[in-house]
Short mmCIF file of N, CA and C in Angstrom, two decimals:
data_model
loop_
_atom_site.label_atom_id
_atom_site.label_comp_id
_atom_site.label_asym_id
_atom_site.label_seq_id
_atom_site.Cartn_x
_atom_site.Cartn_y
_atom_site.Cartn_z
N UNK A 1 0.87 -1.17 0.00
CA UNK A 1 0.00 0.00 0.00
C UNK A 1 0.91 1.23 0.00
N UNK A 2 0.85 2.25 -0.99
CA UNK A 2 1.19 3.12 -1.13
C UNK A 2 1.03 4.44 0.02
N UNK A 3 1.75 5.61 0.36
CA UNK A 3 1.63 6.52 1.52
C UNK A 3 0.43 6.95 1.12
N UNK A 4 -0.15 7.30 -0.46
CA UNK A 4 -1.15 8.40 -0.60
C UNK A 4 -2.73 7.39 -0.37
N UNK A 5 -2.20 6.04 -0.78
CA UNK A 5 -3.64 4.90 -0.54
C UNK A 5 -4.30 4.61 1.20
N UNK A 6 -2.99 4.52 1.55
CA UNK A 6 -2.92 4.52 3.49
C UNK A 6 -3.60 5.66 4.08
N UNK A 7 -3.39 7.07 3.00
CA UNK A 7 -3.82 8.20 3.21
C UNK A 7 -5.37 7.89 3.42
N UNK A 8 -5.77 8.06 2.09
CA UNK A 8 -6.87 8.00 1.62
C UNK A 8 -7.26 7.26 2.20
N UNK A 9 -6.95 5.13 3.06
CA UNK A 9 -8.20 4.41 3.46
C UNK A 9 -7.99 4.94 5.12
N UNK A 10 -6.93 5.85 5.28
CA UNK A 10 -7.55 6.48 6.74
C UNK A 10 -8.44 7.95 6.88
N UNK A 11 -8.13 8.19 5.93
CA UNK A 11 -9.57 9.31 5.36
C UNK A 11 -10.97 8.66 5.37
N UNK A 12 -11.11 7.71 4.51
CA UNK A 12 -12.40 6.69 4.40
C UNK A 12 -12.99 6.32 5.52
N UNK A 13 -11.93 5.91 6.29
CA UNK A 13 -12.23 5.08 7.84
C UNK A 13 -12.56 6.30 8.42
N UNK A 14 -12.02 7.60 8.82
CA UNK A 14 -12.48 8.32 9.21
C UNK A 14 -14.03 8.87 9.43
N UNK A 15 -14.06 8.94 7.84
CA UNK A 15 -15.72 9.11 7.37
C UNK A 15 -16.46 8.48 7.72
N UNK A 16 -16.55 6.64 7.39
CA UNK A 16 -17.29 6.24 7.39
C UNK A 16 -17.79 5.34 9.20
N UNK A 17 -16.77 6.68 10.33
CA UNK A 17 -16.99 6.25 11.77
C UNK A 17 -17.36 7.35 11.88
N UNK A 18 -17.90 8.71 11.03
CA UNK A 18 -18.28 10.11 11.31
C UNK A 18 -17.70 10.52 12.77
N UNK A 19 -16.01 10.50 12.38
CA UNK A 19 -14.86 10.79 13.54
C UNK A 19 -14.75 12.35 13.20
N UNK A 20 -15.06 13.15 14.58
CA UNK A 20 -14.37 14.66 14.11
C UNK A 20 -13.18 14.82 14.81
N UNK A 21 -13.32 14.59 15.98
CA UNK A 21 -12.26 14.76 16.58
C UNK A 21 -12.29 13.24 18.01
N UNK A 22 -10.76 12.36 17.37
CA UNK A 22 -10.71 11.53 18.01
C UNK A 22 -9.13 10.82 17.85
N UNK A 23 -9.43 9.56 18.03
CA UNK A 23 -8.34 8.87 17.99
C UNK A 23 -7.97 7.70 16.68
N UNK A 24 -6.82 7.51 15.94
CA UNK A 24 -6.67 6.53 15.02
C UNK A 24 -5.23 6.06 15.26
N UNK A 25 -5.84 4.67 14.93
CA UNK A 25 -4.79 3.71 15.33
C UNK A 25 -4.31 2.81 14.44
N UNK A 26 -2.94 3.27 13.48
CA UNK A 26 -2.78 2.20 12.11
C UNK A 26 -1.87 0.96 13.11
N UNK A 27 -2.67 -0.46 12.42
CA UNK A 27 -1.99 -1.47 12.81
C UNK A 27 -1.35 -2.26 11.47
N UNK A 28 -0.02 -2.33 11.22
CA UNK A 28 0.46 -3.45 10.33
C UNK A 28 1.12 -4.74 10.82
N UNK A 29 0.84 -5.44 10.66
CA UNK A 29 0.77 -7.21 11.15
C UNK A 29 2.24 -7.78 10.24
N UNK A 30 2.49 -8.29 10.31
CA UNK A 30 2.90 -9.75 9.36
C UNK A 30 2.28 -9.94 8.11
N UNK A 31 1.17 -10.37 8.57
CA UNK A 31 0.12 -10.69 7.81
C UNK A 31 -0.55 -12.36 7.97
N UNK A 32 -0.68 -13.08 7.11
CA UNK A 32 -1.28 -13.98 7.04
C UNK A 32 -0.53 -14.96 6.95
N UNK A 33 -0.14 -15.76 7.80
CA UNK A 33 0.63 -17.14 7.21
C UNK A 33 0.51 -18.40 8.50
N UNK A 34 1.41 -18.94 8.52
CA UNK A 34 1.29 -20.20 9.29
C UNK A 34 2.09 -19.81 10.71
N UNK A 35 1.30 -20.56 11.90
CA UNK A 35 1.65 -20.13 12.53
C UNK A 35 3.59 -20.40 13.06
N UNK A 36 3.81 -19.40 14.20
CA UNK A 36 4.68 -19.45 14.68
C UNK A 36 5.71 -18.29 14.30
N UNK A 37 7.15 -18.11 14.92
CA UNK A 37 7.69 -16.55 15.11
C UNK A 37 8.09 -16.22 13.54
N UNK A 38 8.91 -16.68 12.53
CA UNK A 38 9.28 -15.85 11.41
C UNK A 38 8.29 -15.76 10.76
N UNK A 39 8.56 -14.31 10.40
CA UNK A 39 7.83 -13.99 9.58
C UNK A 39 7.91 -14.33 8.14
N UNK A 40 9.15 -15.28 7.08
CA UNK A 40 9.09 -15.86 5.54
C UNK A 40 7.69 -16.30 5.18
N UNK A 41 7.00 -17.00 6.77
CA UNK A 41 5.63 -17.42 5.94
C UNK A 41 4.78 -16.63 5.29
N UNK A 42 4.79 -15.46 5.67
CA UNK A 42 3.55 -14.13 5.52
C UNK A 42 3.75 -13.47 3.94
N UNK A 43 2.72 -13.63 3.00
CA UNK A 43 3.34 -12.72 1.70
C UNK A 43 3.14 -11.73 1.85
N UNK A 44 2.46 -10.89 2.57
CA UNK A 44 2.13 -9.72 2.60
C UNK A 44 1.11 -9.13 3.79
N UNK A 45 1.92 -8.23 4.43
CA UNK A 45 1.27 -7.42 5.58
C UNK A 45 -0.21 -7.22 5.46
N UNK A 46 -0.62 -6.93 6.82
CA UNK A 46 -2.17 -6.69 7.30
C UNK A 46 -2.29 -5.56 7.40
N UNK A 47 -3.35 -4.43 6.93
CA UNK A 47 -3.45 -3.40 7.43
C UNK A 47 -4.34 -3.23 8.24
N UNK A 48 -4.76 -2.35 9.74
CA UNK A 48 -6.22 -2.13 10.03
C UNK A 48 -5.57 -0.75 10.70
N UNK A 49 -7.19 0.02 10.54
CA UNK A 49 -6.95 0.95 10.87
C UNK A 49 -8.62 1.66 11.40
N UNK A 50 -7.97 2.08 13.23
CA UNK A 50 -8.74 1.87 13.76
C UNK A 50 -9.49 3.16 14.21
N UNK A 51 -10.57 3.58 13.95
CA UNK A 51 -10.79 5.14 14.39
C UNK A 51 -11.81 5.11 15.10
N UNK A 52 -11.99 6.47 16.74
CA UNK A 52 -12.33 5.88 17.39
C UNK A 52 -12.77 7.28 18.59
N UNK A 53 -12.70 7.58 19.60
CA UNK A 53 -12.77 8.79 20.57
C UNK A 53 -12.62 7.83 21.43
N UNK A 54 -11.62 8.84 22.08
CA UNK A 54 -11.35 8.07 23.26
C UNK A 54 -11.00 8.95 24.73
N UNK A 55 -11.61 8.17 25.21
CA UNK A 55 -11.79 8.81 26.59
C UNK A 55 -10.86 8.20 27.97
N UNK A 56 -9.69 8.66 28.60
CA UNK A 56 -9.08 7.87 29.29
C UNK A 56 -9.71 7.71 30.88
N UNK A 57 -10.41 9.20 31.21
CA UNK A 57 -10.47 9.18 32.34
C UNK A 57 -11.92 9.91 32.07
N UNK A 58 -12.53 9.55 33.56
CA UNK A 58 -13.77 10.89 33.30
C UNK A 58 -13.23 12.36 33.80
N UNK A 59 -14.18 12.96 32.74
CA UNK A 59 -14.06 14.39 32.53
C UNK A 59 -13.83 14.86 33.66
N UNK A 60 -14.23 14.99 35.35
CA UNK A 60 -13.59 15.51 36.53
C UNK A 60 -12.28 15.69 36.81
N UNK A 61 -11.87 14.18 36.31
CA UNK A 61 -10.41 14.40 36.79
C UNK A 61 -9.24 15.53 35.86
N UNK A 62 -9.90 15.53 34.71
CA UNK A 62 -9.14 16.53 34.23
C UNK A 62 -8.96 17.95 34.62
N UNK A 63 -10.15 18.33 35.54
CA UNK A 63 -10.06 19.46 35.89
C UNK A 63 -9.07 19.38 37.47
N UNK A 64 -9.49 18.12 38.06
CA UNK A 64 -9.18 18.06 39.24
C UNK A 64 -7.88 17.41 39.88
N UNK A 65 -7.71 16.43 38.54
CA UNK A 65 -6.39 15.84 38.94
C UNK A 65 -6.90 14.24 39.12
N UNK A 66 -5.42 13.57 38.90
CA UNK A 66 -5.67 12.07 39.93
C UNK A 66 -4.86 11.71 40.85
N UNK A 67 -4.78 10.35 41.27
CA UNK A 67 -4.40 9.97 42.34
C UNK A 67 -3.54 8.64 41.39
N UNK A 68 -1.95 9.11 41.91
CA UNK A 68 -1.09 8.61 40.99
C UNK A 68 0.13 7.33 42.14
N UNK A 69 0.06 6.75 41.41
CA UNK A 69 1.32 5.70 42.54
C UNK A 69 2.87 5.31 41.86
N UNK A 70 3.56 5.20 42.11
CA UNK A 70 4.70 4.73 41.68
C UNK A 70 4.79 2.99 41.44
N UNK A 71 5.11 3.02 40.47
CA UNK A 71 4.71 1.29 40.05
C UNK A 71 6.03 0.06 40.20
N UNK A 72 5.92 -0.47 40.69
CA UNK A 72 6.84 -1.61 40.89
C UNK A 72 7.46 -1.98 39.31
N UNK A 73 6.40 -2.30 38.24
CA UNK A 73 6.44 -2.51 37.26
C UNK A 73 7.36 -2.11 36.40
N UNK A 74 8.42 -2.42 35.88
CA UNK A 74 9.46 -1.11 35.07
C UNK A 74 9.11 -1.35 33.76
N UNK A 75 9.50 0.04 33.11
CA UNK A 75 9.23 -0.05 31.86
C UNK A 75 10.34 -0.29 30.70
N UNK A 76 9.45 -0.87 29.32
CA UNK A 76 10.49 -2.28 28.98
C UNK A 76 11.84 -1.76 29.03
N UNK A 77 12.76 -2.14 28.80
CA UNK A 77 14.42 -1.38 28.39
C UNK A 77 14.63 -0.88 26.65
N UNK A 78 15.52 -0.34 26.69
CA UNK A 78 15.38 -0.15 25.26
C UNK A 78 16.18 -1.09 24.82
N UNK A 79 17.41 -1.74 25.78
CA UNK A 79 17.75 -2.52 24.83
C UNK A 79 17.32 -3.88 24.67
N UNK A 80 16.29 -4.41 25.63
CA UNK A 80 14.97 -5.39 25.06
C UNK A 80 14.25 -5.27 24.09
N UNK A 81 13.83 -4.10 23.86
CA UNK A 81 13.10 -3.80 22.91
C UNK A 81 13.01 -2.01 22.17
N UNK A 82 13.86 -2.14 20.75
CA UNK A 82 13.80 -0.65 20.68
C UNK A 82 12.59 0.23 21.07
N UNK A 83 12.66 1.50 21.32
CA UNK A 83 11.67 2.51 21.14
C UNK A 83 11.08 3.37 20.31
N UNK A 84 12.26 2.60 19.00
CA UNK A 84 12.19 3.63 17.82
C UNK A 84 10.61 2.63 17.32
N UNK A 85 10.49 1.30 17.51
CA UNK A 85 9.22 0.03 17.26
C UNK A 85 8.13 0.30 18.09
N UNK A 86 6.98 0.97 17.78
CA UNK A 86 5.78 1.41 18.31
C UNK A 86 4.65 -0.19 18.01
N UNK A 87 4.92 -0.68 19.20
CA UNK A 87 4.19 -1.88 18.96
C UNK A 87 2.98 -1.99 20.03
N UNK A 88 2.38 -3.14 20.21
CA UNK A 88 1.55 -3.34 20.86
C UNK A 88 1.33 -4.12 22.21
N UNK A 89 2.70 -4.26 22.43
CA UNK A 89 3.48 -4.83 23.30
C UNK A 89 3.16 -3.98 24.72
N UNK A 90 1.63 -4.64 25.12
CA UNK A 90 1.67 -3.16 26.32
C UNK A 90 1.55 -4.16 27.78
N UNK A 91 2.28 -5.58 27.78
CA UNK A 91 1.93 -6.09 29.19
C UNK A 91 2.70 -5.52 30.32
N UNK A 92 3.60 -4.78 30.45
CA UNK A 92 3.97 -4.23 30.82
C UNK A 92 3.41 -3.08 31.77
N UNK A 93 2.73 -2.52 30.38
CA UNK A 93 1.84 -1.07 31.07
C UNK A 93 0.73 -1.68 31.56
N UNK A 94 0.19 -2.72 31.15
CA UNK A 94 -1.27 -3.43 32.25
C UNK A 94 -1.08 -3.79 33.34
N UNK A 95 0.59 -4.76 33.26
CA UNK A 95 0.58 -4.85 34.70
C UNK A 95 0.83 -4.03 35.94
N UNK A 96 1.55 -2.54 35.23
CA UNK A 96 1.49 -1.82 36.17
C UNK A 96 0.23 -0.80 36.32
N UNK A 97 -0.74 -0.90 35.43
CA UNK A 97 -2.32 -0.24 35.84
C UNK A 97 -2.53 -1.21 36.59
N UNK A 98 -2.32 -2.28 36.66
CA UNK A 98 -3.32 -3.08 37.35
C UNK A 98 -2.80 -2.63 38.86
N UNK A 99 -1.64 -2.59 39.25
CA UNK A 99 -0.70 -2.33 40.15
C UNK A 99 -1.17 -0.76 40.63
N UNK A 100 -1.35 -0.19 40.10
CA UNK A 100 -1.91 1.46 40.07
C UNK A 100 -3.62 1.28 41.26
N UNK A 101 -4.28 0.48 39.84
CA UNK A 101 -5.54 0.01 40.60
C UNK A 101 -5.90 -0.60 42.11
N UNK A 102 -4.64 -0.88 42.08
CA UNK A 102 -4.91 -2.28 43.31
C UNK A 102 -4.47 -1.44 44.33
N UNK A 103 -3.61 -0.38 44.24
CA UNK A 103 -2.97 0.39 45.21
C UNK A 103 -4.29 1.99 45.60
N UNK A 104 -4.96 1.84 44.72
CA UNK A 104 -6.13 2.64 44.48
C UNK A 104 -6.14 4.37 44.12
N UNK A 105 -5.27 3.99 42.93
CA UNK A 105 -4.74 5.26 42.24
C UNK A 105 -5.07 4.82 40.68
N UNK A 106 -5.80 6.05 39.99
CA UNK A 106 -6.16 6.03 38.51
C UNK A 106 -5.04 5.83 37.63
N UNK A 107 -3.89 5.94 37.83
CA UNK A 107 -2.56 6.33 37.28
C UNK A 107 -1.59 5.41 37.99
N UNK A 108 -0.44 5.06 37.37
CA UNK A 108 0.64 4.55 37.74
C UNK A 108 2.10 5.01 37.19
N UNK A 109 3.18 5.84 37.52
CA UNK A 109 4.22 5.96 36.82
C UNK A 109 5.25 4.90 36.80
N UNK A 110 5.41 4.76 35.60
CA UNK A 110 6.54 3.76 35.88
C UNK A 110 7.90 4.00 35.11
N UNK A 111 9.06 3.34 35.89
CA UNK A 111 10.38 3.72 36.15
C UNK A 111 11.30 2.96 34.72
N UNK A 112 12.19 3.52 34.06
CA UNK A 112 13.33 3.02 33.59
C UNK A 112 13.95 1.76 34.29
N UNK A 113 14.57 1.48 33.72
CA UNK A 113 15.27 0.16 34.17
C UNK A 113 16.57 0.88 35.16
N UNK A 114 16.83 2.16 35.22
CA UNK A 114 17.71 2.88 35.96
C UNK A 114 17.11 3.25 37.31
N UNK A 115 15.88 3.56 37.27
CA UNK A 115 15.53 3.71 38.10
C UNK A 115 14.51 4.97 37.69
N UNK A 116 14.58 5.72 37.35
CA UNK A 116 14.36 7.00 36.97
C UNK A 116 13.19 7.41 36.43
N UNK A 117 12.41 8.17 36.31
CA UNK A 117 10.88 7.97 35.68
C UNK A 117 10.98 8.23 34.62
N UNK A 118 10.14 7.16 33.76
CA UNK A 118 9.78 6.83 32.12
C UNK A 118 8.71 7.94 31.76
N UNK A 119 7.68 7.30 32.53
CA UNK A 119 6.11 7.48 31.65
C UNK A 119 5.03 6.91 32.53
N UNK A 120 3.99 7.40 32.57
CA UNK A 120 2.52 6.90 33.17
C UNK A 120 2.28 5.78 32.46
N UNK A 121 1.32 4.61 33.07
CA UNK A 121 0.98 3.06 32.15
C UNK A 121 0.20 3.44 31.03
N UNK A 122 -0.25 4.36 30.60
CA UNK A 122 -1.31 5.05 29.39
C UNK A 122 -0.71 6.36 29.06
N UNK A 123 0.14 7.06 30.00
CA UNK A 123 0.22 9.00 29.70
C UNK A 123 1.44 9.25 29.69
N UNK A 124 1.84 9.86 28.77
CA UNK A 124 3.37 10.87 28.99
C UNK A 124 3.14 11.97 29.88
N UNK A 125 4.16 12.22 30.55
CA UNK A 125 4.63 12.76 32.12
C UNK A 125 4.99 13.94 32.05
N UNK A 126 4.89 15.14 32.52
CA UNK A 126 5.16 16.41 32.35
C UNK A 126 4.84 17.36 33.79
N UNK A 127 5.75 17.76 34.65
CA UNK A 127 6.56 18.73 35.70
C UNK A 127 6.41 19.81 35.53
N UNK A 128 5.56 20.87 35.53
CA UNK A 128 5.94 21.95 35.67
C UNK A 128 6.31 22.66 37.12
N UNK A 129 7.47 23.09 36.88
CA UNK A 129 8.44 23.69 37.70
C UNK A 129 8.81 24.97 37.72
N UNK A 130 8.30 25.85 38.30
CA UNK A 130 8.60 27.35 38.56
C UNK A 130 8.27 27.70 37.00
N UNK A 131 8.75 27.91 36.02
CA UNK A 131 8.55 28.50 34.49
C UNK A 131 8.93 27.61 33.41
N UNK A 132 9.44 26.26 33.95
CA UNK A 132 10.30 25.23 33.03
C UNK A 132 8.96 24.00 33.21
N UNK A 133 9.14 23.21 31.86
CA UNK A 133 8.54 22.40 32.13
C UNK A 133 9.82 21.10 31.69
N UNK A 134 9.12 19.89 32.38
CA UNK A 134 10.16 18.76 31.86
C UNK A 134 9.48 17.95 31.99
N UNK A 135 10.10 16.54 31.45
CA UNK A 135 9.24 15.35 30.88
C UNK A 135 10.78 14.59 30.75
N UNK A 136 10.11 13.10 30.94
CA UNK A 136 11.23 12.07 31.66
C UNK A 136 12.06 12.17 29.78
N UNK A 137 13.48 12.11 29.69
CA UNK A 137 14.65 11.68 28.47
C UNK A 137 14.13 10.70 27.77
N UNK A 138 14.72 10.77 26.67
CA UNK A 138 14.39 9.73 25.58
C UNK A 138 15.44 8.57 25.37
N UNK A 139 17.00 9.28 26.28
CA UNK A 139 17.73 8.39 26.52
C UNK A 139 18.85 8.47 27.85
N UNK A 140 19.12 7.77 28.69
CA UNK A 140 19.51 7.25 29.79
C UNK A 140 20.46 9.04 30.26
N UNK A 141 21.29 8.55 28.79
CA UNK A 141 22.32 9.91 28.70
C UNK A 141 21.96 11.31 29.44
N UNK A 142 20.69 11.82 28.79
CA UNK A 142 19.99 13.12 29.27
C UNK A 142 19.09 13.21 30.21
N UNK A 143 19.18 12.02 31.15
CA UNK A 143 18.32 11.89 32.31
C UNK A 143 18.93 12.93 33.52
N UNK A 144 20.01 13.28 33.59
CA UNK A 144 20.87 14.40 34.25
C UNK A 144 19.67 15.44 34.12
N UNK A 145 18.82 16.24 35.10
CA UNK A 145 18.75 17.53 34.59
C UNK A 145 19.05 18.85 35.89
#
């Protein structure tokens, strides 16, 4: 599938979920083949593409805030798994909502493999501090601030 066809069937999908303002989610697979890990079986990738509104929290808390815990759970490493690969690989982040939940907080942050804070199990993280704002590094290096 071409960039301008991908275009166009997420235009379509758009339309035909009468989405104005929401969420879309392109998934490409493998595709179709026999089971098990390489992918040689597959001739050709899956597309879906998912459109949608989405709501994480109810509308109160946005005005009001939540109730956030620090999660046992760490988040994956990069060198387990790059970060540049936006996958679907989220057991990680469930097990630390679930961990969030159980501790009885809407939210859970969870930590680098350094120790250091990543990211919320669903939200990117953001500090505002006197006039600066900050948000956890993209790599180990610039975690200094």
């Amino acid at each position: 599938m071409s960039a301008s066809e991908l275009t166009a069937a997420t235009l379509e999908t758009i339309r035909q979920n009468d989405l104005q303002d929401g969420y879309i989610r392109l998934l490409v697979t493998r595709g179709v083949g026999s089971l098990g890990l390489s992918p040689d079986s597959c001739r050709r990738p899956s597309i879906i593409i998912i459109a949608a509104s989405i709501a994480l929290y109810p509308a109160a808390l946005y005005e009001k805030g939540l109730n956030m815990v620090t999660c046992a759970t760490r988040r994956t490493a990069p060198a387990a798994l790059s970060p540049r690969i936006k996958s679907l690989n989220y057991l990680n982040n469930v097990l630390a909502k679930i961990e969030a939940q159980q501790a009885g907080a809407a939210e859970g942050v969870m930590l680098n493999e350094q120790g250091y804070v990543a990211e919320c199990t669903g939200d990117n993280l953001f500090i505002l501090k006197g006039d600066r704002l900050y948000t956890p590094p993209s790599t180990p290096e610039s975690s200094k601030v």
